[in-house]
XYZ file of N, CA, C and O in Angstrom:
768
model
N 4.061 -26.386 1.853
C 4.526 -25.666 0.555
C 4.685 -24.651 0.543
O 4.803 -24.421 1.725
N 5.776 -24.082 -0.503
C 5.984 -23.195 -0.031
C 6.246 -22.059 -1.845
O 6.084 -22.745 -2.944
N 5.813 -21.339 -1.821
C 6.039 -20.237 -2.901
C 7.651 -20.054 -3.402
O 7.674 -18.649 -4.479
N 8.798 -20.246 -2.761
C 9.811 -20.190 -3.482
C 10.656 -21.197 -4.024
O 10.484 -22.320 -3.358
N 10.882 -20.901 -5.258
C 11.104 -21.943 -5.923
C 12.678 -22.454 -5.641
O 12.520 -23.645 -5.512
N 13.793 -21.498 -5.230
C 14.680 -21.867 -4.557
C 15.026 -22.773 -3.290
O 15.510 -23.674 -3.422
N 13.861 -22.373 -2.212
C 14.114 -23.218 -1.241
C 13.242 -24.496 -1.991
O 13.758 -25.637 -1.300
N 11.924 -25.020 -2.441
C 11.668 -25.992 -2.918
C 12.665 -27.015 -3.645
O 12.661 -28.093 -3.343
N 13.240 -26.613 -4.643
C 14.586 -27.178 -5.452
C 15.811 -27.658 -3.888
O 16.044 -28.764 -4.227
N 15.923 -26.775 -3.240
C 16.603 -26.978 -2.028
C 16.020 -28.156 -1.333
O 17.001 -28.913 -0.757
N 14.968 -28.022 -1.352
C 14.493 -29.308 -0.567
C 14.487 -30.694 -1.081
O 15.011 -31.748 -0.702
N 14.192 -30.272 -2.204
C 14.184 -31.611 -3.225
C 15.568 -32.168 -3.395
O 15.653 -33.225 -3.381
N 16.689 -31.046 -3.762
C 18.026 -31.550 -3.986
C 18.746 -32.585 -2.492
O 18.879 -33.655 -2.790
N 18.175 -31.837 -1.414
C 18.468 -32.466 -0.051
C 17.834 -33.987 -0.254
O 18.394 -35.302 0.538
N 16.567 -34.327 -0.556
C 15.988 -35.388 -0.688
C 16.650 -36.274 -1.256
O 17.118 -37.496 -1.488
N 17.124 -35.987 -2.804
C 17.761 -36.622 -3.755
C 19.240 -36.907 -3.087
O 19.378 -38.066 -3.086
N 19.712 -36.154 -2.390
C 21.061 -36.515 -1.657
C 21.017 -37.781 -0.511
O 21.813 -38.581 -0.807
N 19.801 -37.821 0.002
C 19.932 -38.896 1.021
C 18.923 -39.947 0.308
O 19.326 -41.167 0.838
N 18.434 -40.161 -0.921
C 18.052 -41.177 -1.291
C 18.944 -42.064 -2.998
O 18.552 -42.981 -3.206
N 19.295 -40.649 -3.259
C 20.144 -41.327 -4.985
C 21.269 -41.899 -4.662
O 21.994 -41.435 -3.517
N 21.548 -42.580 -5.295
C 22.644 -43.934 -4.939
C 24.022 -43.354 -5.719
O 25.361 -43.190 -5.280
N 23.663 -42.541 -6.837
C 25.033 -41.899 -7.687
C 24.355 -40.425 -7.910
O 23.342 -40.404 -8.826
N 25.292 -39.783 -7.730
C 25.260 -38.196 -8.473
C 23.926 -37.920 -8.323
O 23.343 -37.156 -9.477
N 23.386 -37.363 -7.354
C 22.316 -36.451 -6.944
C 22.251 -35.294 -7.841
O 21.210 -34.804 -8.120
N 23.397 -34.694 -8.052
C 23.513 -33.758 -8.616
C 23.657 -33.562 -10.051
O 23.788 -32.657 -10.687
N 23.308 -34.956 -10.874
C 23.522 -34.946 -12.138
C 22.270 -34.429 -12.880
O 20.888 -34.278 -12.314
N 22.349 -33.711 -14.136
C 21.319 -32.902 -14.573
C 21.604 -32.786 -16.261
O 22.793 -32.861 -16.452
N 20.664 -33.295 -17.066
C 20.577 -32.830 -18.354
C 20.905 -31.551 -18.920
O 19.836 -30.600 -18.322
N 21.772 -31.201 -19.741
C 21.944 -29.877 -19.889
C 21.596 -29.664 -21.535
O 22.154 -30.807 -22.394
N 20.333 -29.007 -22.519
C 20.068 -29.003 -23.601
C 20.078 -27.473 -24.171
O 19.673 -26.758 -23.491
N 21.113 -27.514 -25.330
C 21.559 -26.337 -26.152
C 21.016 -26.692 -27.539
O 20.461 -27.491 -27.828
N 20.985 -25.435 -28.120
C 20.522 -25.691 -29.820
C 21.532 -24.605 -30.255
O 22.150 -24.221 -30.158
N 22.338 -25.448 -31.499
C 23.447 -25.394 -32.249
C 22.801 -24.076 -33.450
O 21.739 -24.011 -33.697
N 24.020 -23.809 -34.037
C 23.355 -22.581 -35.074
C 22.721 -23.338 -36.162
O 22.107 -22.406 -36.693
N 22.654 -24.389 -36.494
C 21.732 -25.203 -37.351
C 20.396 -25.414 -37.078
O 19.514 -25.967 -37.311
N 20.134 -24.954 -35.482
C 18.676 -25.453 -34.879
C 18.780 -26.783 -34.472
O 17.722 -27.191 -33.827
N 19.928 -27.373 -34.372
C 19.600 -28.849 -33.536
C 19.782 -29.209 -32.653
O 20.779 -28.441 -31.868
N 18.953 -29.746 -31.587
C 19.089 -29.536 -30.287
C 19.905 -30.817 -29.632
O 20.342 -31.448 -30.876
N 20.988 -30.249 -28.831
C 21.593 -31.679 -28.101
C 21.380 -31.268 -26.662
O 20.987 -30.348 -26.006
N 21.644 -32.631 -26.189
C 21.447 -32.875 -24.879
C 22.525 -33.681 -24.328
O 22.935 -34.711 -24.698
N 23.379 -33.650 -22.548
C 24.097 -34.363 -22.386
C 23.839 -33.939 -20.576
O 23.280 -32.991 -20.324
N 24.657 -34.871 -20.173
C 24.396 -34.855 -18.715
C 25.929 -34.130 -18.106
O 26.819 -34.379 -18.967
N 25.473 -33.316 -17.012
C 26.766 -32.722 -16.391
C 26.191 -32.629 -15.032
O 25.342 -33.147 -14.642
N 27.355 -32.405 -14.242
C 27.149 -32.111 -12.605
C 26.901 -30.909 -12.431
O 27.364 -30.009 -12.535
N 25.587 -30.699 -11.554
C 25.189 -29.005 -10.758
C 26.396 -28.859 -9.946
O 26.782 -29.991 -8.757
N 27.025 -27.783 -9.891
C 28.300 -27.602 -9.366
C 27.960 -26.408 -8.058
O 28.776 -25.711 -7.415
N 26.698 -25.530 -8.266
C 26.419 -24.484 -7.436
C 25.722 -24.048 -7.910
O 24.677 -23.861 -8.781
N 24.188 -23.431 -6.761
C 23.296 -23.118 -6.765
C 22.874 -21.601 -5.963
O 23.281 -22.307 -4.921
N 21.892 -20.712 -6.438
C 21.677 -19.797 -5.471
C 20.614 -19.044 -6.680
O 20.337 -19.478 -7.382
N 20.113 -17.590 -5.750
C 19.047 -17.050 -6.316
C 19.645 -16.508 -7.949
O 18.641 -16.370 -8.731
N 20.660 -16.621 -7.890
C 21.215 -16.088 -9.243
C 20.984 -17.203 -10.726
O 21.129 -16.705 -11.601
N 21.206 -18.166 -10.125
C 20.628 -19.751 -10.828
C 21.690 -20.668 -10.342
O 22.186 -20.717 -9.561
N 21.739 -21.958 -11.510
C 22.606 -23.166 -11.713
C 23.567 -23.202 -12.261
O 23.953 -22.694 -13.666
N 24.896 -23.204 -11.878
C 26.150 -23.514 -12.347
C 26.807 -24.686 -12.739
O 26.149 -25.710 -11.906
N 27.483 -25.041 -13.819
C 27.943 -26.299 -14.100
C 29.354 -25.516 -15.015
O 29.350 -24.164 -15.270
N 30.141 -26.232 -14.874
C 31.653 -26.103 -15.549
C 32.016 -27.094 -16.804
O 31.291 -28.159 -16.848
N 32.937 -26.480 -17.557
C 33.150 -27.333 -18.436
C 34.433 -26.746 -19.521
O 35.069 -25.541 -19.328
N 34.800 -27.249 -20.559
C 35.918 -26.904 -21.360
C 35.022 -26.034 -22.515
O 33.968 -26.222 -22.902
N 35.741 -24.699 -22.528
C 35.028 -23.484 -22.996
C 35.414 -24.040 -24.883
O 34.556 -23.339 -25.565
N 36.000 -24.836 -25.345
C 36.174 -25.528 -26.383
C 35.326 -26.881 -26.823
O 35.240 -27.019 -27.771
N 34.232 -27.086 -25.784
C 33.682 -28.208 -25.970
C 32.345 -27.414 -26.836
O 31.889 -26.990 -27.454
N 31.466 -28.857 -27.322
C 30.622 -28.328 -28.268
C 29.467 -27.462 -27.462
O 28.828 -26.524 -27.842
N 29.308 -28.252 -26.117
C 28.392 -27.512 -25.338
C 28.075 -25.981 -25.344
O 27.548 -25.152 -25.460
N 29.914 -25.664 -25.168
C 30.109 -24.403 -24.547
C 30.080 -23.266 -26.159
O 29.531 -22.383 -25.877
N 30.183 -24.062 -26.891
C 30.237 -23.358 -28.286
C 28.703 -23.076 -28.731
O 28.571 -21.772 -28.916
N 28.202 -24.089 -28.813
C 26.465 -23.851 -28.436
C 25.671 -22.744 -27.581
O 25.273 -22.144 -28.323
N 26.230 -22.780 -26.111
C 25.441 -21.647 -25.315
C 26.521 -20.475 -25.728
O 25.798 -19.331 -25.231
N 27.639 -20.041 -26.013
C 28.295 -19.015 -26.422
C 27.257 -18.575 -27.804
O 27.130 -16.936 -27.808
N 26.937 -19.308 -28.596
C 26.494 -18.627 -30.034
C 24.705 -18.132 -29.545
O 24.301 -17.792 -30.404
N 24.545 -19.148 -28.651
C 22.807 -19.043 -28.312
C 22.490 -19.375 -26.944
O 22.640 -20.669 -26.447
N 23.077 -18.130 -26.200
C 22.862 -18.074 -24.682
C 21.755 -18.338 -24.050
O 21.138 -17.686 -23.063
N 20.973 -19.634 -24.213
C 20.115 -20.043 -23.637
C 19.832 -21.543 -23.417
O 20.865 -22.292 -24.245
N 19.464 -22.215 -21.998
C 19.384 -23.368 -22.031
C 18.417 -24.278 -21.353
O 17.494 -23.466 -20.422
N 18.066 -25.635 -21.244
C 17.007 -26.089 -20.634
C 17.949 -27.113 -19.799
O 18.969 -28.030 -20.136
N 17.489 -27.204 -18.571
C 17.896 -27.887 -17.620
C 16.791 -29.108 -17.209
O 15.878 -28.937 -17.019
N 17.180 -30.569 -16.828
C 16.530 -31.517 -16.362
C 17.275 -32.377 -15.136
O 18.214 -32.660 -15.374
N 16.807 -32.332 -13.984
C 16.943 -33.147 -13.195
C 15.619 -34.482 -12.918
O 14.560 -34.028 -12.866
N 16.206 -35.500 -13.248
C 15.482 -36.732 -12.658
C 15.830 -37.400 -11.708
O 17.178 -38.116 -12.034
N 14.894 -37.557 -10.451
C 15.362 -38.483 -9.477
C 14.427 -39.623 -9.458
O 13.257 -39.725 -8.970
N 14.768 -40.442 -10.286
C 14.034 -41.848 -10.380
C 13.642 -42.390 -9.019
O 12.192 -42.871 -9.086
N 14.134 -42.452 -8.247
C 13.740 -43.059 -7.036
C 12.884 -42.620 -6.086
O 12.100 -42.992 -5.120
N 12.741 -41.134 -6.374
C 12.228 -40.403 -5.850
C 10.899 -39.859 -6.482
O 9.603 -39.320 -6.096
N 10.824 -40.055 -7.482
C 9.890 -40.037 -8.506
C 9.515 -38.486 -8.860
O 8.144 -38.184 -8.657
N 10.719 -37.915 -8.902
C 10.141 -36.412 -9.320
C 11.441 -35.915 -10.239
O 12.194 -36.987 -10.304
N 10.932 -34.990 -11.089
C 11.961 -34.158 -12.159
C 11.933 -32.805 -11.769
O 10.782 -32.157 -11.192
N 12.739 -31.765 -12.152
C 12.886 -30.610 -12.036
C 13.467 -30.037 -13.143
O 14.182 -30.450 -13.852
N 12.758 -28.877 -14.027
C 12.893 -28.678 -15.169
C 13.132 -26.917 -14.954
O 12.223 -26.298 -14.618
N 14.516 -26.715 -15.771
C 14.384 -25.153 -15.538
C 15.031 -24.633 -16.978
O 15.617 -25.549 -17.791
N 14.568 -23.419 -17.180
C 14.725 -22.905 -18.825
C 15.086 -21.274 -18.450
O 14.451 -20.729 -17.278
N 16.194 -21.032 -18.901
C 16.233 -19.575 -18.945
C 17.571 -19.240 -19.898
O 18.186 -19.933 -20.463
N 18.232 -18.139 -19.775
C 19.258 -17.619 -20.088
C 20.294 -17.934 -19.130
O 20.504 -18.506 -18.370
N 21.659 -17.912 -20.275
C 23.015 -18.484 -19.929
C 23.962 -17.286 -19.661
O 24.356 -16.524 -20.763
N 24.495 -17.459 -18.760
C 25.883 -16.568 -18.637
C 26.774 -16.852 -18.129
O 27.094 -18.039 -17.515
N 28.114 -16.308 -18.310
C 29.753 -17.296 -17.745
C 29.540 -16.916 -16.081
O 29.128 -15.943 -15.854
N 30.305 -17.447 -15.878
C 30.623 -17.303 -14.319
C 31.719 -16.594 -14.295
O 32.402 -16.342 -15.299
N 32.157 -15.782 -13.389
C 33.130 -14.835 -13.272
C 34.637 -15.741 -13.130
O 34.452 -16.762 -12.635
N 35.880 -15.334 -13.139
C 36.971 -16.048 -13.146
C 37.183 -16.311 -11.883
O 37.875 -17.313 -11.596
N 36.973 -15.714 -11.074
C 37.153 -15.750 -9.455
C 36.371 -17.017 -9.060
O 36.418 -18.034 -8.119
N 35.097 -17.018 -9.659
C 34.198 -18.030 -9.440
C 35.050 -19.387 -9.859
O 34.353 -20.761 -9.308
N 35.115 -19.264 -11.074
C 35.800 -20.807 -11.501
C 37.172 -20.887 -10.963
O 37.015 -22.391 -10.799
N 37.885 -20.081 -10.704
C 38.969 -20.534 -10.290
C 38.843 -21.148 -8.929
O 39.431 -21.958 -8.254
N 37.927 -20.592 -7.899
C 37.466 -21.201 -6.575
C 36.885 -22.543 -6.663
O 37.843 -23.357 -5.988
N 36.058 -22.597 -7.822
C 35.970 -23.845 -7.658
C 36.578 -25.090 -8.351
O 36.993 -26.182 -7.920
N 37.819 -24.886 -9.107
C 38.787 -25.274 -9.745
C 39.513 -26.024 -8.948
O 40.042 -27.196 -8.758
N 40.032 -25.308 -7.748
C 40.822 -25.717 -6.850
C 40.201 -26.646 -5.456
O 40.875 -26.949 -5.156
N 38.886 -26.755 -5.868
C 38.270 -27.741 -5.101
C 38.538 -29.130 -6.042
O 37.975 -30.071 -5.277
N 38.850 -29.163 -6.817
C 38.344 -30.568 -7.778
C 40.030 -31.337 -7.309
O 40.628 -30.389 -7.107
N 39.366 -32.546 -7.693
C 40.755 -34.013 -7.426
C 41.838 -33.077 -8.049
O 41.893 -32.626 -9.407
N 42.862 -33.425 -7.995
C 44.090 -33.081 -8.966
C 44.005 -33.889 -10.090
O 44.075 -33.308 -11.035
N 43.553 -34.977 -10.200
C 43.536 -35.751 -11.206
C 42.671 -35.103 -12.350
O 42.772 -34.861 -13.584
N 41.809 -34.718 -11.532
C 40.325 -34.128 -12.642
C 41.057 -32.563 -13.021
O 40.743 -32.333 -14.185
N 42.041 -31.804 -12.003
C 42.627 -30.561 -12.724
C 43.609 -30.841 -13.941
O 43.376 -30.336 -14.913
N 43.909 -31.805 -13.603
C 44.908 -32.180 -14.771
C 44.420 -32.989 -15.701
O 44.534 -32.368 -17.327
N 43.313 -33.330 -16.046
C 42.448 -34.065 -17.167
C 42.155 -33.228 -17.951
O 41.862 -32.919 -18.685
N 41.496 -31.965 -16.797
C 40.981 -30.249 -17.340
C 42.245 -29.687 -18.511
O 41.713 -28.834 -19.813
N 43.285 -30.031 -18.368
C 44.218 -29.310 -18.990
C 44.234 -30.358 -20.580
O 44.785 -30.100 -21.584
N 44.683 -31.803 -20.086
C 44.982 -32.799 -21.095
C 43.621 -33.035 -22.005
O 43.994 -33.713 -23.510
N 42.543 -32.863 -21.932
C 41.446 -33.109 -22.392
C 41.007 -32.103 -23.644
O 41.059 -30.850 -23.387
N 41.028 -32.656 -25.234
C 40.506 -31.799 -26.122
C 38.607 -32.277 -26.093
O 38.186 -32.911 -26.976
N 38.024 -31.956 -25.134
C 36.522 -32.418 -25.173
C 35.898 -31.899 -26.369
O 35.813 -31.040 -27.122
N 34.894 -32.862 -26.807
C 34.376 -32.966 -28.119
C 34.894 -33.404 -28.789
O 34.332 -32.843 -30.252
N 36.386 -33.544 -29.340
C 36.804 -33.633 -30.507
C 37.708 -34.788 -30.650
O 38.113 -35.589 -29.622
N 37.489 -35.487 -31.753
C 38.011 -36.860 -31.579
C 39.550 -37.153 -31.694
O 40.200 -35.845 -32.142
N 39.569 -38.090 -31.233
C 41.082 -38.451 -31.127
C 41.852 -40.079 -31.657
O 40.883 -40.954 -32.176
N 42.561 -39.737 -31.835
C 43.332 -41.034 -32.907
C 43.304 -42.643 -31.880
O 42.919 -43.563 -32.498
N 43.587 -42.245 -30.351
C 43.628 -43.350 -29.801
C 43.464 -43.020 -28.349
O 43.596 -42.047 -27.931
N 43.105 -43.849 -27.560
C 42.885 -43.338 -26.227
C 44.337 -42.936 -25.545
O 44.532 -42.044 -24.548
N 45.220 -43.951 -25.736
C 46.669 -43.838 -25.543
C 47.384 -42.237 -25.428
O 47.890 -41.990 -24.944
N 46.700 -41.597 -26.765
C 46.958 -40.288 -27.032
C 46.402 -39.008 -25.981
O 47.538 -38.565 -25.393
N 45.512 -39.606 -25.443
C 44.848 -38.771 -24.082
C 45.473 -39.008 -22.971
O 45.987 -38.176 -22.160
N 45.876 -40.289 -22.721
C 47.096 -40.830 -21.706
C 47.875 -40.180 -21.819
O 48.426 -39.768 -20.652
N 48.810 -40.197 -22.730
C 49.853 -39.565 -22.761
C 49.967 -38.191 -22.554
O 50.901 -37.625 -21.833
N 48.657 -37.124 -23.007
C 48.812 -35.735 -22.566
C 48.631 -35.461 -21.179
O 49.188 -35.062 -20.552
N 47.694 -36.453 -20.703
C 47.724 -36.858 -18.881
C 48.828 -36.943 -18.489
O 49.288 -35.852 -17.487
N 49.660 -37.777 -18.799
C 51.144 -38.049 -18.242
C 52.289 -36.497 -18.431
O 52.907 -36.537 -17.292
N 52.048 -35.916 -19.435
C 52.969 -34.907 -19.717
C 52.351 -33.974 -18.920
O 53.378 -33.071 -18.507
N 50.675 -33.460 -18.576
C 50.656 -32.423 -17.557
C 50.756 -32.453 -16.413
O 51.173 -31.472 -16.070
N 50.776 -34.040 -15.932
C 51.203 -34.362 -14.775
C 52.584 -34.197 -14.464
O 53.068 -33.860 -13.323
N 52.904 -34.297 -15.536
C 54.833 -34.037 -15.632
C 55.053 -32.702 -15.000
O 55.956 -32.093 -14.174
N 54.396 -32.079 -15.869
C 54.408 -30.509 -15.862
C 54.052 -29.800 -14.339
O 54.974 -28.930 -13.833
N 53.119 -30.105 -14.205
C 52.718 -29.616 -12.283
C 53.053 -30.593 -11.555
O 52.592 -30.221 -10.505
N 54.123 -31.429 -11.466
C 54.666 -31.943 -10.490
C 54.945 -31.228 -9.320
O 55.623 -30.694 -9.809
N 54.167 -31.830 -8.194
C 55.058 -30.917 -7.119
C 54.651 -29.708 -6.742
O 54.985 -29.247 -5.696
N 53.588 -29.165 -7.535
C 52.919 -27.703 -7.575
C 51.351 -27.861 -7.783
O 50.897 -28.691 -8.004
N 50.944 -26.529 -8.024
C 49.358 -26.463 -7.501
C 49.044 -26.416 -9.082
O 49.899 -25.783 -10.031
N 47.983 -26.823 -9.424
C 47.444 -27.325 -11.037
C 46.511 -25.569 -11.117
O 45.845 -25.644 -10.686
N 46.902 -24.788 -12.393
C 46.300 -23.999 -12.181
C 44.863 -23.943 -12.853
O 44.906 -25.151 -13.847
N 43.967 -23.551 -12.785
C 42.652 -23.545 -13.816
C 43.017 -22.928 -15.402
O 43.680 -22.227 -15.691
N 42.735 -24.198 -16.238
C 43.058 -23.978 -17.782
C 42.420 -22.339 -18.404
O 41.331 -22.359 -17.948
N 43.013 -21.786 -19.247
C 42.186 -20.600 -19.917
C 40.785 -21.183 -20.464
O 40.159 -20.319 -20.868
N 40.781 -22.550 -20.617
C 39.741 -22.761 -22.009
C 38.667 -23.542 -21.068
O 38.173 -24.674 -21.482
N 38.820 -23.127 -19.585
C 38.292 -24.156 -18.701
C 36.994 -22.933 -17.813
O 37.766 -22.587 -16.793
N 35.798 -23.304 -17.905
C 35.109 -22.053 -16.971
C 33.800 -22.789 -16.671
O 33.422 -23.959 -16.916
N 33.005 -21.669 -16.280
C 31.278 -22.246 -16.092
C 30.564 -21.377 -16.506
O 31.069 -20.435 -17.015
N 29.141 -21.951 -16.351
C 28.108 -21.444 -16.664
C 26.717 -21.402 -15.929
O 26.919 -22.157 -15.175
N 26.515 -20.198 -15.851
C 25.144 -20.284 -14.777
C 23.734 -20.289 -15.891
O 23.713 -19.099 -16.718
N 22.938 -21.012 -15.623
C 21.358 -21.056 -16.148
C 20.897 -20.131 -14.860
O 20.526 -20.382 -13.945
N 19.980 -18.862 -15.599
C 19.466 -18.121 -14.835
C 17.779 -18.007 -15.199
O 17.296 -17.862 -16.544
N 17.401 -18.778 -14.300
C 15.827 -19.320 -14.477
C 14.859 -18.426 -14.775
O 14.638 -17.333 -14.200
N 14.330 -18.367 -15.955
C 12.631 -17.838 -16.414
C 11.780 -18.488 -15.782
O 10.647 -18.343 -15.525
N 12.142 -19.827 -16.179
C 10.881 -21.057 -15.696
C 11.311 -22.047 -14.634
O 12.761 -22.338 -15.360
N 10.670 -22.297 -13.794
C 11.051 -23.768 -13.111
C 9.944 -24.697 -12.943
O 8.775 -23.966 -12.457
N 10.185 -25.818 -13.305
C 8.992 -26.710 -12.893
C 9.384 -27.627 -11.953
O 9.976 -28.354 -12.550
N 8.206 -28.012 -11.318
C 8.596 -29.248 -10.178
C 7.340 -30.566 -10.449
O 6.367 -30.045 -10.639
N 7.961 -31.385 -10.935
C 6.812 -32.762 -11.321
C 7.207 -33.676 -10.372
O 8.047 -33.951 -10.128
N 5.625 -34.268 -9.829
C 6.168 -35.423 -8.884
C 5.137 -36.179 -9.521
O 3.832 -35.732 -9.733
N 5.686 -37.349 -9.618
C 4.755 -38.370 -9.825
C 3.442 -38.719 -8.898
O 3.759 -38.865 -7.678
N 2.475 -38.945 -9.516
C 1.378 -39.685 -8.667
C 0.534 -40.673 -9.268
O 0.695 -40.767 -10.662
N -0.547 -41.353 -8.418
C -0.948 -42.616 -9.137
C -1.973 -42.047 -10.132
O -2.207 -40.926 -10.192
N -1.838 -43.199 -11.163
C -2.683 -42.948 -12.582
C -2.369 -41.833 -13.159
O -3.328 -41.522 -13.903
N -1.089 -41.440 -13.407
C -0.795 -40.657 -14.194
C -1.223 -39.322 -14.033
O -1.105 -38.296 -14.860
N -1.667 -38.812 -12.899
C -2.460 -37.802 -12.371
C -1.100 -37.103 -11.674
O -1.463 -36.538 -10.463
N -0.442 -36.560 -12.190
C 0.821 -35.897 -11.697
C 0.754 -34.422 -11.212
O -0.098 -33.718 -11.907
N 1.635 -34.480 -10.147
C 1.225 -33.080 -9.650
C 2.949 -32.308 -10.563
O 3.754 -32.564 -10.345
N 2.252 -30.706 -10.924
C 3.177 -30.418 -11.802
C 3.234 -28.760 -11.370
O 1.961 -28.204 -11.495
N 3.860 -28.145 -10.671
C 4.076 -26.568 -10.244
C 4.999 -26.221 -11.014
O 6.144 -26.550 -10.870
N 4.204 -25.048 -11.664
C 5.023 -24.294 -12.780
C 5.356 -23.066 -11.890
O 4.393 -22.106 -11.715
N 6.935 -22.361 -11.726
C 7.225 -20.904 -11.604
C 7.938 -20.198 -12.752
O 9.022 -21.037 -13.299
N 7.244 -18.981 -13.045
C 7.791 -18.290 -14.107
C 8.278 -16.705 -13.208
O 7.334 -16.503 -12.408
N 9.243 -16.431 -13.883
C 9.424 -14.982 -13.505
C 9.274 -14.060 -13.835
O 9.580 -14.266 -15.430
N 8.952 -12.772 -13.861
C 8.506 -12.066 -14.420
C 8.966 -10.619 -14.248
O 8.596 -10.235 -12.509
N 9.713 -10.182 -14.615
C 11.010 -9.254 -13.588
C 11.559 -9.784 -12.712
O 12.395 -10.791 -12.787
N 11.175 -9.024 -11.357
C 12.279 -9.561 -10.090
C 10.955 -10.386 -9.371
O 11.617 -11.067 -8.201
N 9.998 -10.924 -9.747
C 9.034 -11.842 -9.335
C 8.855 -12.840 -9.528
O 8.654 -13.122 -10.748
N 8.450 -14.091 -8.764
C 7.802 -15.405 -9.172
C 6.760 -15.336 -9.108
O 5.811 -14.835 -8.204
N 5.470 -15.968 -10.228
C 4.517 -16.162 -10.555
C 4.403 -18.101 -10.323
O 5.151 -18.438 -10.825
N 3.081 -18.262 -9.447
C 3.346 -19.976 -9.351
C 2.025 -20.201 -10.104
O 1.000 -19.686 -10.150
N 2.054 -21.414 -10.661
C 0.920 -21.888 -11.559
C 0.900 -23.502 -11.269
O 1.780 -24.151 -11.030
N -0.348 -24.321 -11.687
C -0.180 -25.692 -11.955
C -0.313 -26.063 -13.303
O -1.382 -25.326 -13.687
N -0.107 -27.249 -13.515
C -0.343 -27.466 -14.995
C -0.667 -28.922 -14.732
O -0.226 -29.818 -13.474
N -1.696 -29.405 -15.390
C -1.818 -30.815 -15.352
C -1.550 -31.675 -16.496
O -1.234 -31.264 -17.546
N -1.680 -33.141 -16.187
C -1.035 -33.958 -16.803
C -1.610 -34.671 -18.427
O -1.989 -33.423 -19.178
């Protein structure tokens, strides 16, 4: 047992990487629009440390617009094969340009090109339009590096609450809740 939620998360994520067949870093991100309507979608965790949990997106997407208008989010990791979940809630801030540039440089070239070609969250008349944009961008950057688009960056969810949920027989699940008060974490148990 540990009283450090980040150490526990790191251990659970390592277990997921060893057991989950696809995307052990997949997480649901919940946001709220200006009209109060919640929205949730799957993204990939691309960094985590004591400062928070990081993912990247097109800044013109619905999720980015909602996070900029209401900078709070909830995350959910669900590792079905391990029968575990982690829920995280807290305020959101943007990553630095240096962080976004460093991560963007690690992406596969086609993923970099896709970030330029995509109008995420906006409808297109046909898939062929997107494929034509992709081809145009590929030609533009042929033979050279692909810079990070100005409309593409990341967000960091700074946790105030982290709940670890472990399935137990007879629905008597174990739920450990860590809450932040100032710079300190407090632990408690929740019951089913």
